[in-house]
Amino acid sequence: MYKKISKNEKVTRNISDVHSADNYLTKDTTENISVAVTKLNGKLESSKIINERVYYFISADVDFLIDDENVHCESGDVLYLAKDTIYSAEGNFEAVTINVPAFGVVK
């Protein structure tokens, strides 16, 4: 089985005034993984992640607060967040974002 998702098939979700996601591979295709391009331009409030997440920063100048530790990310960096990690962010980024299992799936 395979699925090619073109840029015209993406589904854009405005998470907040400063945070959006262009969803490509979603739980509708597979519950095992999701892929999106996410963008932040401002402050992302603190939240606890319910799955594993990887960010590959296409462009970035962003500061994360992860479990009370400051982490700065720039273009070309990769950030891994384990399940149940508490984090927030402030700055700007565009990133390929991968969730395991797929975003919205609780296992």
Coordinates of C-alpha atoms in Angstrom, one line a residue:
M1 CA 0.0 0.0 0.0
Y2 CA 1.2 3.5 -0.7
K3 CA -0.3 7.0 -0.8
K4 CA 1.1 10.1 -2.5
I5 CA -0.3 13.3 -1.1
S6 CA 0.1 16.4 -3.3
K7 CA 0.4 19.9 -2.0
N8 CA -3.1 20.5 -3.4
E9 CA -4.6 17.8 -1.1
K10 CA -3.2 19.3 2.2
V11 CA -5.7 20.4 4.8
T12 CA -4.8 23.6 6.6
R13 CA -5.8 23.9 10.3
N14 CA -5.4 27.3 12.1
I15 CA -4.6 26.2 15.6
S16 CA -4.4 29.8 16.9
D17 CA -3.8 33.3 15.6
V18 CA 0.0 32.5 15.5
H19 CA 0.1 28.7 14.9
S20 CA -1.1 26.7 11.8
A21 CA -0.6 23.2 10.4
D22 CA -0.8 22.1 6.7
N23 CA -1.8 18.4 7.2
Y24 CA -0.6 15.9 4.6
L25 CA -0.6 12.5 6.1
T26 CA -3.4 12.1 8.8
K27 CA -5.0 9.5 10.9
D28 CA -7.6 9.1 8.1
T29 CA -4.9 7.3 6.1
T30 CA -3.0 5.6 9.0
E31 CA -3.2 5.8 12.8
N32 CA 0.5 5.0 13.0
I33 CA 2.0 8.3 11.9
S34 CA 1.1 11.8 10.7
V35 CA 3.0 14.4 8.8
A36 CA 2.3 18.2 8.6
V37 CA 4.1 21.4 7.9
T38 CA 3.6 23.6 11.0
K39 CA 4.2 27.3 11.3
L40 CA 4.6 29.5 14.4
N41 CA 4.8 33.3 14.4
G42 CA 4.6 34.3 18.1
K43 CA 4.0 32.4 21.3
L44 CA 2.8 28.8 21.7
E45 CA 1.3 28.3 25.1
S46 CA 2.5 25.4 27.3
S47 CA 1.0 22.0 26.6
K48 CA 1.7 18.3 27.3
I49 CA 2.2 16.2 24.2
I50 CA 0.2 13.0 24.0
N51 CA 2.4 11.3 21.4
E52 CA 6.0 11.3 20.2
R53 CA 6.9 14.3 17.9
V54 CA 9.8 15.3 15.6
Y55 CA 10.3 18.7 14.2
Y56 CA 12.6 19.3 11.3
F57 CA 13.0 23.1 11.0
I58 CA 12.9 24.4 7.5
S59 CA 13.3 27.9 8.8
A60 CA 13.4 28.8 12.5
D61 CA 14.5 31.2 15.1
V62 CA 12.6 29.9 18.1
D63 CA 13.0 29.2 21.8
F64 CA 11.4 26.2 23.4
L65 CA 10.9 25.7 27.1
I66 CA 10.9 21.9 27.5
D67 CA 10.5 20.5 31.0
D68 CA 11.9 23.8 32.4
E69 CA 14.9 23.8 30.1
N70 CA 15.5 26.5 27.4
V71 CA 16.2 25.1 24.0
H72 CA 17.0 27.3 21.0
C73 CA 16.3 25.9 17.5
E74 CA 17.4 27.3 14.1
S75 CA 16.9 26.3 10.5
G76 CA 18.1 22.8 9.8
D77 CA 17.8 21.6 13.4
V78 CA 15.8 18.6 14.5
L79 CA 13.9 18.5 17.8
Y80 CA 12.5 15.3 19.3
L81 CA 9.8 15.4 22.0
A82 CA 8.9 12.2 23.9
K83 CA 5.3 11.4 24.9
D84 CA 4.2 13.3 27.9
T85 CA 6.7 16.1 27.5
I86 CA 5.5 19.6 28.6
Y87 CA 6.7 22.4 26.3
S88 CA 6.0 25.9 25.1
A89 CA 7.7 28.0 22.3
E90 CA 8.2 31.6 21.3
G91 CA 9.6 32.8 18.0
N92 CA 9.1 31.9 14.4
F93 CA 9.4 28.6 12.6
E94 CA 8.2 26.5 9.7
A95 CA 8.8 22.8 10.3
V96 CA 8.0 19.4 8.9
T97 CA 6.3 17.8 11.9
I98 CA 5.9 14.1 12.4
N99 CA 3.7 12.5 15.1
V100 CA 3.8 8.9 16.2
P101 CA 1.1 7.7 16.5
A102 CA -0.8 10.0 14.2
F103 CA -1.9 13.3 15.7
G104 CA -5.3 12.8 17.4
V105 CA -4.7 9.1 18.0
V106 CA -4.3 8.0 21.7
K107 CA -2.7 4.6 22.2

